[in-house]
Coordinates of N, CA, C and O in Angstrom, one line a residue:
X30 N -146.3 -31.0 -143.0 CA -147.5 -31.2 -142.1 C -147.7 -32.7 -141.9 O -147.7 -33.5 -142.9
X31 N -147.8 -33.2 -140.7 CA -148.0 -34.6 -140.4 C -149.4 -35.0 -140.8 O -150.3 -34.2 -140.8
X32 N -149.6 -36.3 -141.1 CA -150.9 -36.8 -141.4 C -151.9 -36.6 -140.3 O -153.1 -36.5 -140.6
X33 N -151.5 -36.5 -139.1 CA -152.4 -36.4 -138.0 C -152.7 -34.9 -137.6 O -153.4 -34.6 -136.7
X34 N -152.1 -33.9 -138.4 CA -152.2 -32.5 -138.0 C -153.7 -32.0 -137.9 O -153.9 -31.1 -137.2
X35 N -154.6 -32.6 -138.7 CA -156.0 -32.2 -138.7 C -156.8 -33.1 -137.8 O -158.1 -33.0 -137.8
X36 N -156.2 -34.1 -137.2 CA -157.0 -35.1 -136.4 C -157.4 -34.4 -135.1 O -156.7 -33.6 -134.5
X37 N -158.5 -34.8 -134.6 CA -159.0 -34.4 -133.3 C -157.9 -34.6 -132.2 O -157.4 -35.7 -132.2
X38 N -157.6 -33.6 -131.4 CA -156.6 -33.8 -130.4 C -156.8 -34.9 -129.5 O -155.9 -35.6 -129.0
X39 N -158.1 -35.2 -129.1 CA -158.4 -36.3 -128.3 C -157.9 -37.6 -128.9 O -157.3 -38.4 -128.3
X40 N -158.2 -37.8 -130.2 CA -157.8 -39.0 -130.9 C -156.3 -39.1 -130.9 O -155.7 -40.2 -130.7
X41 N -155.6 -38.0 -131.2 CA -154.2 -38.0 -131.3 C -153.6 -38.5 -130.0 O -152.7 -39.3 -129.9
X42 N -154.0 -37.9 -128.9 CA -153.5 -38.2 -127.5 C -153.9 -39.7 -127.1 O -153.1 -40.4 -126.5
X43 N -155.1 -40.1 -127.5 CA -155.5 -41.5 -127.2 C -154.6 -42.4 -128.0 O -154.2 -43.5 -127.4
X44 N -154.2 -42.1 -129.2 CA -153.3 -43.0 -129.9 C -152.0 -43.1 -129.2 O -151.3 -44.1 -129.2
X45 N -151.5 -42.0 -128.7 CA -150.3 -42.0 -127.9 C -150.4 -42.9 -126.7 O -149.5 -43.7 -126.4
X46 N -151.5 -42.8 -126.0 CA -151.8 -43.7 -124.8 C -151.8 -45.2 -125.3 O -151.2 -46.0 -124.6
X47 N -152.4 -45.5 -126.4 CA -152.5 -46.8 -126.9 C -151.1 -47.3 -127.3 O -150.7 -48.5 -127.0
X48 N -150.2 -46.4 -127.8 CA -148.8 -46.8 -128.1 C -148.1 -47.1 -126.8 O -147.3 -48.1 -126.8
X49 N -148.3 -46.4 -125.8 CA -147.7 -46.7 -124.5 C -148.2 -48.1 -124.0 O -147.4 -48.8 -123.4
X50 N -149.5 -48.4 -124.2 CA -150.0 -49.7 -123.8 C -149.3 -50.8 -124.5 O -149.0 -51.8 -124.0
X51 N -149.1 -50.6 -125.8 CA -148.4 -51.6 -126.6 C -146.9 -51.8 -126.1 O -146.4 -52.9 -126.0
X52 N -146.3 -50.7 -125.7 CA -144.9 -50.8 -125.2 C -144.9 -51.5 -123.9 O -144.0 -52.3 -123.6
X53 N -145.9 -51.2 -123.0 CA -146.0 -52.0 -121.7 C -146.2 -53.5 -122.0 O -145.5 -54.3 -121.3
X54 N -147.0 -53.8 -122.9 CA -147.2 -55.2 -123.3 C -145.9 -55.9 -123.7 O -145.5 -57.0 -123.3
X55 N -145.2 -55.2 -124.6 CA -143.9 -55.7 -125.1 C -142.9 -55.9 -124.0 O -142.1 -56.9 -124.1
X56 N -142.9 -55.1 -123.0 CA -141.9 -55.3 -121.9 C -142.4 -56.2 -120.9 O -141.7 -56.5 -119.9
X57 N -143.6 -56.8 -121.0 CA -144.0 -57.8 -120.1 C -145.1 -57.4 -119.1 O -145.4 -58.1 -118.1
X58 N -145.7 -56.2 -119.3 CA -146.7 -55.7 -118.4 C -148.1 -55.8 -119.1 O -148.2 -56.1 -120.3
X59 N -149.1 -55.5 -118.3 CA -150.5 -55.5 -118.9 C -150.5 -54.3 -119.9 O -149.9 -53.3 -119.7
X60 N -151.3 -54.4 -120.9 CA -151.4 -53.5 -122.0 C -152.2 -52.2 -121.7 O -153.4 -52.1 -122.2
X61 N -151.7 -51.3 -120.9 CA -152.4 -50.1 -120.6 C -151.3 -48.9 -120.6 O -150.2 -49.1 -120.1
X62 N -151.8 -47.8 -121.1 CA -150.9 -46.6 -121.1 C -151.7 -45.4 -120.9 O -152.9 -45.3 -121.3
X63 N -151.1 -44.4 -120.3 CA -151.7 -43.1 -120.0 C -150.8 -41.9 -120.1 O -149.6 -42.1 -120.0
X64 N -151.3 -40.7 -120.4 CA -150.5 -39.5 -120.4 C -151.4 -38.4 -119.9 O -152.6 -38.4 -119.9
X65 N -150.7 -37.4 -119.3 CA -151.3 -36.1 -118.9 C -150.9 -35.0 -119.8 O -149.7 -34.9 -120.1
X66 N -151.9 -34.3 -120.2 CA -151.7 -33.2 -121.2 C -152.1 -31.9 -120.6 O -153.2 -31.8 -120.0
X67 N -151.3 -30.9 -120.8 CA -151.6 -29.5 -120.4 C -152.6 -28.8 -121.4 O -152.8 -29.3 -122.5
X68 N -153.2 -27.7 -121.0 CA -154.2 -27.0 -121.9 C -153.6 -26.6 -123.2 O -154.3 -26.6 -124.2
X69 N -152.2 -26.4 -123.3 CA -151.6 -26.0 -124.5 C -151.3 -27.2 -125.4 O -150.8 -27.1 -126.5
X70 N -151.7 -28.4 -125.0 CA -151.5 -29.7 -125.8 C -150.2 -30.4 -125.5 O -149.9 -31.4 -126.1
X71 N -149.3 -29.8 -124.7 CA -148.0 -30.5 -124.4 C -148.2 -31.6 -123.4 O -149.0 -31.5 -122.5
X72 N -147.5 -32.7 -123.6 CA -147.5 -33.8 -122.7 C -146.7 -33.5 -121.5 O -145.5 -33.2 -121.6
X73 N -147.3 -33.6 -120.3 CA -146.6 -33.3 -119.0 C -146.0 -34.5 -118.4 O -144.9 -34.5 -117.8
X74 N -146.7 -35.7 -118.6 CA -146.2 -36.9 -118.1 C -146.8 -38.1 -118.8 O -147.9 -37.9 -119.4
X75 N -146.1 -39.2 -118.9 CA -146.7 -40.4 -119.5 C -146.2 -41.6 -118.7 O -145.2 -41.5 -118.0
X76 N -147.1 -42.6 -118.7 CA -146.7 -43.8 -117.9 C -147.4 -45.1 -118.6 O -148.4 -45.0 -119.3
X77 N -146.8 -46.2 -118.2 CA -147.3 -47.5 -118.7 C -147.6 -48.3 -117.4 O -147.2 -48.0 -116.3
X78 N -148.4 -49.3 -117.6 CA -148.7 -50.3 -116.6 C -147.4 -50.9 -116.2 O -146.5 -51.2 -117.1
X79 N -147.2 -51.1 -114.9 CA -145.9 -51.7 -114.4 C -146.2 -52.8 -113.4 O -145.3 -53.1 -112.6
X80 N -147.4 -53.4 -113.4 CA -147.8 -54.4 -112.4 C -146.8 -55.5 -112.3 O -146.3 -55.9 -111.3
X81 N -146.5 -56.1 -113.5 CA -145.6 -57.3 -113.5 C -144.1 -56.9 -113.3 O -143.4 -57.6 -112.6
X82 N -143.7 -55.9 -114.0 CA -142.2 -55.6 -113.9 C -141.8 -55.0 -112.6 O -140.7 -55.1 -112.1
X83 N -142.8 -54.3 -111.9 CA -142.5 -53.7 -110.6 C -142.9 -54.6 -109.4 O -142.5 -54.4 -108.3
X84 N -143.8 -55.6 -109.7 CA -144.4 -56.4 -108.6 C -145.4 -55.6 -107.8 O -145.7 -56.1 -106.7
X85 N -145.8 -54.5 -108.2 CA -146.7 -53.6 -107.5 C -148.1 -53.7 -108.1 O -148.3 -53.2 -109.2
X86 N -149.1 -54.4 -107.4 CA -150.4 -54.5 -108.0 C -151.1 -53.2 -108.3 O -152.1 -53.2 -109.0
X87 N -150.6 -52.1 -107.7 CA -151.3 -50.8 -107.9 C -150.5 -50.0 -109.0 O -150.9 -48.9 -109.3
X88 N -149.6 -50.7 -109.7 CA -148.9 -50.0 -110.8 C -149.6 -49.9 -112.1 O -149.0 -50.2 -113.1
X89 N -150.8 -49.5 -112.0 CA -151.6 -49.2 -113.3 C -151.1 -47.9 -113.9 O -150.5 -47.1 -113.3
X90 N -151.3 -47.8 -115.2 CA -150.8 -46.7 -116.0 C -151.3 -45.4 -115.4 O -150.6 -44.4 -115.2
X91 N -152.6 -45.3 -115.0 CA -153.2 -44.1 -114.5 C -152.6 -43.7 -113.1 O -152.3 -42.5 -112.9
X92 N -152.4 -44.7 -112.2 CA -151.8 -44.4 -110.9 C -150.4 -43.9 -111.1 O -149.9 -43.0 -110.4
X93 N -149.7 -44.6 -112.0 CA -148.3 -44.2 -112.3 C -148.2 -42.8 -112.8 O -147.3 -42.0 -112.4
X94 N -149.1 -42.4 -113.7 CA -149.0 -41.1 -114.3 C -149.4 -40.0 -113.3 O -148.7 -38.9 -113.3
X95 N -150.3 -40.2 -112.5 CA -150.7 -39.2 -111.5 C -149.6 -39.0 -110.4 O -149.4 -37.9 -109.9
X96 N -148.9 -40.1 -110.1 CA -147.8 -40.0 -109.2 C -146.7 -39.1 -109.8 O -146.0 -38.4 -109.0
X97 N -146.6 -39.1 -111.1 CA -145.5 -38.3 -111.7 C -145.8 -36.8 -111.6 O -144.8 -36.0 -111.9
X98 N -147.0 -36.4 -111.3 CA -147.3 -35.0 -111.3 C -147.7 -34.5 -109.8 O -148.2 -33.4 -109.7
X99 N -147.3 -35.3 -108.9 CA -147.7 -35.0 -107.5 C -147.0 -33.7 -107.0 O -147.5 -33.1 -106.1
X100 N -145.9 -33.3 -107.6 CA -145.2 -32.1 -107.2 C -145.9 -30.8 -107.7 O -145.6 -29.7 -107.3
X101 N -146.9 -31.0 -108.7 CA -147.6 -29.8 -109.2 C -148.7 -29.4 -108.2 O -149.3 -30.3 -107.5
X102 N -149.0 -28.2 -108.1 CA -150.1 -27.7 -107.2 C -151.5 -28.2 -107.8 O -151.6 -28.5 -109.0
X103 N -152.5 -28.2 -106.9 CA -153.8 -28.7 -107.2 C -154.4 -27.9 -108.4 O -155.1 -28.5 -109.3
X104 N -154.2 -26.6 -108.4 CA -154.8 -25.8 -109.5 C -154.2 -26.2 -110.9 O -155.0 -26.3 -111.9
X105 N -153.0 -26.5 -110.9 CA -152.3 -26.9 -112.2 C -152.8 -28.3 -112.5 O -153.1 -28.5 -113.7
X106 N -152.9 -29.2 -111.6 CA -153.4 -30.6 -111.9 C -154.8 -30.5 -112.4 O -155.2 -31.3 -113.2
X107 N -155.6 -29.6 -111.9 CA -157.0 -29.5 -112.3 C -157.2 -29.1 -113.8 O -158.2 -29.4 -114.4
X108 N -156.2 -28.5 -114.3 CA -156.2 -28.1 -115.7 C -155.7 -29.2 -116.7 O -155.8 -29.0 -117.9
X109 N -155.2 -30.3 -116.1 CA -154.6 -31.3 -116.9 C -155.8 -32.3 -117.4 O -156.8 -32.4 -116.8
X110 N -155.5 -32.9 -118.6 CA -156.4 -33.9 -119.1 C -155.6 -35.2 -119.1 O -154.5 -35.3 -119.6
X111 N -156.2 -36.2 -118.5 CA -155.6 -37.6 -118.5 C -156.2 -38.4 -119.7 O -157.4 -38.5 -119.8
X112 N -155.3 -38.8 -120.6 CA -155.7 -39.6 -121.7 C -155.2 -41.0 -121.4 O -154.1 -41.3 -120.9
X113 N -156.1 -42.0 -121.6 CA -155.8 -43.4 -121.2 C -156.3 -44.4 -122.3 O -157.4 -44.1 -122.8
X114 N -155.6 -45.4 -122.5 CA -156.0 -46.4 -123.5 C -157.2 -47.1 -123.1 O -158.0 -47.5 -124.0
X115 N -157.5 -47.2 -121.9 CA -158.7 -48.0 -121.4 C -159.3 -47.2 -120.2 O -158.6 -46.6 -119.4
X116 N -160.6 -47.3 -120.1 CA -161.3 -46.6 -119.0 C -160.7 -46.9 -117.7 O -160.4 -48.1 -117.4
X117 N -160.4 -45.9 -116.8 CA -159.8 -46.2 -115.5 C -160.7 -47.1 -114.7 O -161.9 -47.0 -114.6
X118 N -160.0 -48.0 -114.0 CA -160.7 -48.9 -113.1 C -161.0 -48.1 -111.8 O -160.7 -46.9 -111.7
X119 N -161.7 -48.8 -110.9 CA -162.2 -48.1 -109.7 C -161.0 -47.5 -108.9 O -161.0 -46.4 -108.4
X120 N -159.9 -48.3 -108.8 CA -158.7 -47.8 -108.0 C -158.1 -46.6 -108.7 O -157.8 -45.6 -108.0
X121 N -158.0 -46.6 -110.0 CA -157.4 -45.5 -110.7 C -158.3 -44.3 -110.7 O -157.8 -43.2 -110.6
X122 N -159.6 -44.5 -110.8 CA -160.5 -43.4 -110.8 C -160.4 -42.7 -109.4 O -160.4 -41.4 -109.4
X123 N -160.2 -43.4 -108.4 CA -160.0 -42.8 -107.0 C -158.7 -42.0 -107.0 O -158.6 -40.9 -106.5
X124 N -157.6 -42.6 -107.6 CA -156.3 -41.9 -107.6 C -156.4 -40.6 -108.5 O -155.9 -39.5 -108.1
X125 N -157.1 -40.7 -109.6 CA -157.3 -39.5 -110.4 C -158.1 -38.4 -109.7 O -157.8 -37.2 -109.7
X126 N -159.1 -38.8 -109.0 CA -160.0 -37.9 -108.2 C -159.1 -37.2 -107.1 O -159.1 -36.0 -107.0
X127 N -158.4 -38.0 -106.4 CA -157.6 -37.4 -105.3 C -156.4 -36.6 -105.8 O -156.0 -35.6 -105.1
X128 N -155.9 -36.9 -107.0 CA -154.9 -36.0 -107.6 C -155.5 -34.7 -108.1 O -154.7 -33.8 -108.3
X129 N -156.8 -34.7 -108.3 CA -157.4 -33.4 -108.7 C -157.3 -33.1 -110.2 O -157.5 -32.0 -110.7
X130 N -157.1 -34.2 -111.0 CA -157.1 -34.0 -112.5 C -158.5 -33.7 -112.9 O -159.5 -34.2 -112.5
X131 N -158.6 -32.7 -113.9 CA -159.9 -32.1 -114.2 C -160.6 -32.9 -115.3 O -161.9 -32.8 -115.4
X132 N -159.9 -33.6 -116.2 CA -160.6 -34.2 -117.3 C -160.0 -35.6 -117.6 O -158.7 -35.7 -117.5
X133 N -160.8 -36.6 -117.9 CA -160.4 -37.9 -118.3 C -160.9 -38.2 -119.7 O -162.1 -38.1 -119.9
X134 N -160.1 -38.8 -120.6 CA -160.5 -39.2 -121.9 C -160.0 -40.6 -122.1 O -158.8 -40.8 -121.9
X135 N -160.8 -41.5 -122.5 CA -160.4 -42.9 -122.7 C -160.9 -43.5 -124.0 O -161.9 -43.1 -124.5
X136 N -160.2 -44.5 -124.4 CA -160.6 -45.2 -125.7 C -161.5 -46.4 -125.3 O -162.7 -46.3 -125.5
X137 N -160.9 -47.5 -124.9 CA -161.7 -48.7 -124.6 C -162.5 -48.6 -123.3 O -161.9 -48.2 -122.3
X138 N -163.7 -48.9 -123.4 CA -164.6 -48.9 -122.2 C -164.3 -50.1 -121.3 O -163.9 -51.2 -121.7
X139 N -164.6 -49.9 -120.0 CA -164.5 -50.9 -119.0 C -165.3 -52.1 -119.3 O -164.9 -53.3 -119.1
X140 N -166.5 -51.9 -119.8 CA -167.4 -53.0 -120.2 C -166.8 -53.9 -121.3 O -166.8 -55.1 -121.3
X141 N -166.2 -53.2 -122.3 CA -165.5 -54.0 -123.4 C -164.3 -54.7 -122.8 O -164.0 -55.8 -123.2
X142 N -163.5 -54.1 -122.0 CA -162.4 -54.8 -121.4 C -162.8 -56.0 -120.6 O -162.2 -57.1 -120.7
X143 N -163.9 -55.9 -119.8 CA -164.4 -57.0 -119.0 C -164.8 -58.1 -119.9 O -164.5 -59.3 -119.6
X144 N -165.4 -57.8 -121.1 CA -165.8 -58.9 -122.0 C -164.5 -59.5 -122.6 O -164.5 -60.8 -122.8
X145 N -163.5 -58.8 -122.8 CA -162.2 -59.4 -123.3 C -161.5 -60.2 -122.3 O -160.9 -61.2 -122.7
X146 N -161.5 -59.7 -121.1 CA -160.6 -60.4 -120.1 C -161.3 -61.6 -119.4 O -160.7 -62.5 -118.9
X147 N -162.7 -61.6 -119.5 CA -163.4 -62.7 -118.8 C -163.0 -62.8 -117.4 O -163.0 -61.8 -116.6
X148 N -162.8 -64.0 -116.9 CA -162.4 -64.3 -115.5 C -160.9 -64.3 -115.3 O -160.5 -65.0 -114.3
X149 N -160.2 -63.7 -116.2 CA -158.7 -63.8 -116.0 C -158.3 -63.2 -114.6 O -158.6 -62.1 -114.4
X150 N -157.7 -64.0 -113.8 CA -157.3 -63.6 -112.5 C -156.3 -62.4 -112.5 O -156.1 -61.7 -111.5
X151 N -155.6 -62.2 -113.6 CA -154.6 -61.1 -113.7 C -155.3 -59.8 -113.9 O -154.7 -58.7 -113.7
X152 N -156.6 -59.8 -114.2 CA -157.3 -58.5 -114.4 C -158.8 -58.7 -113.9 O -159.7 -58.8 -114.7
X153 N -159.0 -58.7 -112.6 CA -160.3 -58.9 -112.0 C -161.1 -57.6 -112.2 O -161.3 -56.8 -111.2
X154 N -161.6 -57.3 -113.4 CA -162.2 -56.0 -113.7 C -163.5 -55.9 -112.9 O -164.3 -56.8 -112.8
X155 N -163.7 -54.7 -112.3 CA -164.9 -54.4 -111.6 C -165.9 -53.8 -112.6 O -165.5 -53.0 -113.5
X156 N -167.2 -54.1 -112.4 CA -168.2 -53.4 -113.3 C -168.6 -52.1 -112.6 O -169.6 -51.9 -112.0
X157 N -167.6 -51.2 -112.7 CA -167.8 -49.9 -112.1 C -167.2 -48.8 -113.0 O -166.1 -48.5 -113.0
X158 N -168.1 -48.2 -113.8 CA -167.6 -47.1 -114.7 C -167.0 -46.0 -113.9 O -167.5 -45.6 -112.8
X159 N -166.0 -45.4 -114.4 CA -165.3 -44.3 -113.7 C -166.2 -43.1 -113.5 O -166.1 -42.4 -112.5
X160 N -167.2 -42.9 -114.4 CA -168.1 -41.8 -114.2 C -168.9 -41.9 -112.9 O -169.1 -40.9 -112.2
X161 N -169.2 -43.1 -112.5 CA -170.0 -43.3 -111.2 C -169.1 -43.0 -110.0 O -169.6 -42.4 -109.1
X162 N -167.8 -43.3 -110.1 CA -166.9 -42.9 -109.0 C -166.8 -41.4 -108.9 O -166.9 -40.8 -107.9
X163 N -166.5 -40.8 -110.1 CA -166.3 -39.3 -110.1 C -167.6 -38.6 -109.6 O -167.5 -37.6 -108.9
X164 N -168.8 -39.1 -110.0 CA -170.0 -38.5 -109.6 C -170.2 -38.5 -108.1 O -170.9 -37.7 -107.5
X165 N -169.6 -39.5 -107.4 CA -169.7 -39.6 -105.9 C -168.8 -38.5 -105.2 O -168.9 -38.4 -104.0
X166 N -168.0 -37.9 -105.9 CA -167.0 -36.9 -105.3 C -167.6 -35.5 -105.3 O -168.7 -35.2 -105.8
X167 N -166.9 -34.6 -104.6 CA -167.3 -33.2 -104.4 C -166.7 -32.3 -105.4 O -167.0 -31.1 -105.4
X168 N -165.8 -32.8 -106.3 CA -165.2 -31.9 -107.3 C -165.6 -32.6 -108.7 O -165.5 -33.8 -108.8
X169 N -165.9 -31.7 -109.6 CA -166.3 -32.3 -111.0 C -165.1 -32.7 -111.8 O -164.0 -32.1 -111.7
X170 N -165.3 -33.8 -112.5 CA -164.3 -34.3 -113.4 C -165.0 -34.6 -114.7 O -166.0 -35.3 -114.8
X171 N -164.6 -33.9 -115.8 CA -165.1 -34.1 -117.1 C -164.6 -35.5 -117.7 O -163.5 -35.8 -117.6
X172 N -165.6 -36.3 -118.2 CA -165.2 -37.5 -118.8 C -165.7 -37.6 -120.3 O -166.8 -37.3 -120.5
X173 N -164.7 -38.0 -121.1 CA -165.1 -38.2 -122.5 C -164.6 -39.6 -122.9 O -163.5 -40.0 -122.7
X174 N -165.5 -40.4 -123.4 CA -165.2 -41.8 -123.8 C -166.4 -42.7 -123.7 O -167.4 -42.3 -123.0
X175 N -166.4 -43.8 -124.2 CA -165.3 -44.4 -125.0 C -165.2 -43.9 -126.4 O -166.1 -43.4 -126.9
X176 N -164.0 -44.0 -127.0 CA -163.7 -43.6 -128.4 C -163.4 -44.9 -129.1 O -162.7 -45.7 -128.7
X177 N -164.1 -45.1 -130.2 CA -163.9 -46.3 -131.0 C -162.6 -46.2 -131.9 O -162.6 -45.7 -132.9
X178 N -161.6 -46.8 -131.3 CA -160.3 -46.8 -131.9 C -159.9 -48.3 -131.9 O -159.7 -48.9 -130.9
X179 N -159.8 -48.9 -133.1 CA -159.5 -50.3 -133.2 C -158.3 -50.7 -132.5 O -158.3 -51.8 -131.8
X180 N -157.2 -49.9 -132.5 CA -156.0 -50.3 -131.8 C -156.2 -50.5 -130.3 O -155.4 -51.2 -129.7
X181 N -157.2 -49.8 -129.7 CA -157.4 -49.9 -128.3 C -157.9 -51.4 -127.9 O -157.5 -51.9 -126.9
X182 N -158.6 -52.0 -128.9 CA -159.0 -53.4 -128.7 C -157.8 -54.3 -129.0 O -157.5 -55.3 -128.3
X183 N -157.1 -54.0 -130.2 CA -156.1 -54.8 -130.7 C -154.9 -55.0 -129.7 O -154.3 -56.1 -129.7
X184 N -154.6 -54.0 -128.9 CA -153.5 -54.1 -128.0 C -153.7 -55.2 -127.0 O -152.8 -55.8 -126.4
X185 N -155.0 -55.6 -126.8 CA -155.3 -56.7 -125.8 C -155.5 -58.0 -126.5 O -155.5 -59.1 -125.8
X186 N -155.5 -58.1 -127.8 CA -155.7 -59.4 -128.5 C -154.7 -60.4 -128.1 O -153.5 -60.2 -128.2
X187 N -155.3 -61.6 -127.6 CA -154.4 -62.7 -127.2 C -153.7 -62.5 -125.9 O -152.9 -63.4 -125.5
X188 N -153.9 -61.4 -125.2 CA -153.1 -61.2 -124.0 C -153.8 -61.9 -122.8 O -153.1 -62.5 -121.9
X189 N -155.1 -61.8 -122.7 CA -155.8 -62.3 -121.5 C -156.3 -63.7 -121.7 O -156.7 -64.1 -122.8
X190 N -156.3 -64.5 -120.6 CA -156.9 -65.9 -120.7 C -158.4 -65.7 -120.5 O -158.8 -65.5 -119.3
X191 N -159.2 -65.9 -121.5 CA -160.6 -65.7 -121.3 C -161.2 -67.0 -120.8 O -161.2 -68.0 -121.5
X192 N -161.6 -67.0 -119.5 CA -162.2 -68.2 -118.9 C -163.6 -68.3 -119.0 O -164.4 -67.4 -119.1

């Protein structure tokens, strides 16, 4: 039995997303990671931020992971849970909404990220919680977060130029 076998499944999947964020940082991208999980707990797709390595400013982990499941029908996507290392930004929240994902769970909150990044031009964080964006839509999206996981903060340590 693994040490995490009794851990809350949300925490287990968030730790996986944070590990993806660390891998993104190691390869030269912004430290963000996301995964989509089916109701049975299996990982359907995972993605890292690819803004710098792809040259695509929309290459956030959440947009990348929802692109990976575009072939699935809407009913199937509605049953998925998106786990992400950091609260989805306004752009990603829109992508999640349009993809029809039913649940979002995140570790680090947008407000904490904004405090960490400051005025860094590489991450012009909007003060727009994902819940506000989802509430403006016509389909419900369940949101759980933030979760206090030290590694979610640590993956950003020393990355951003705090102006």
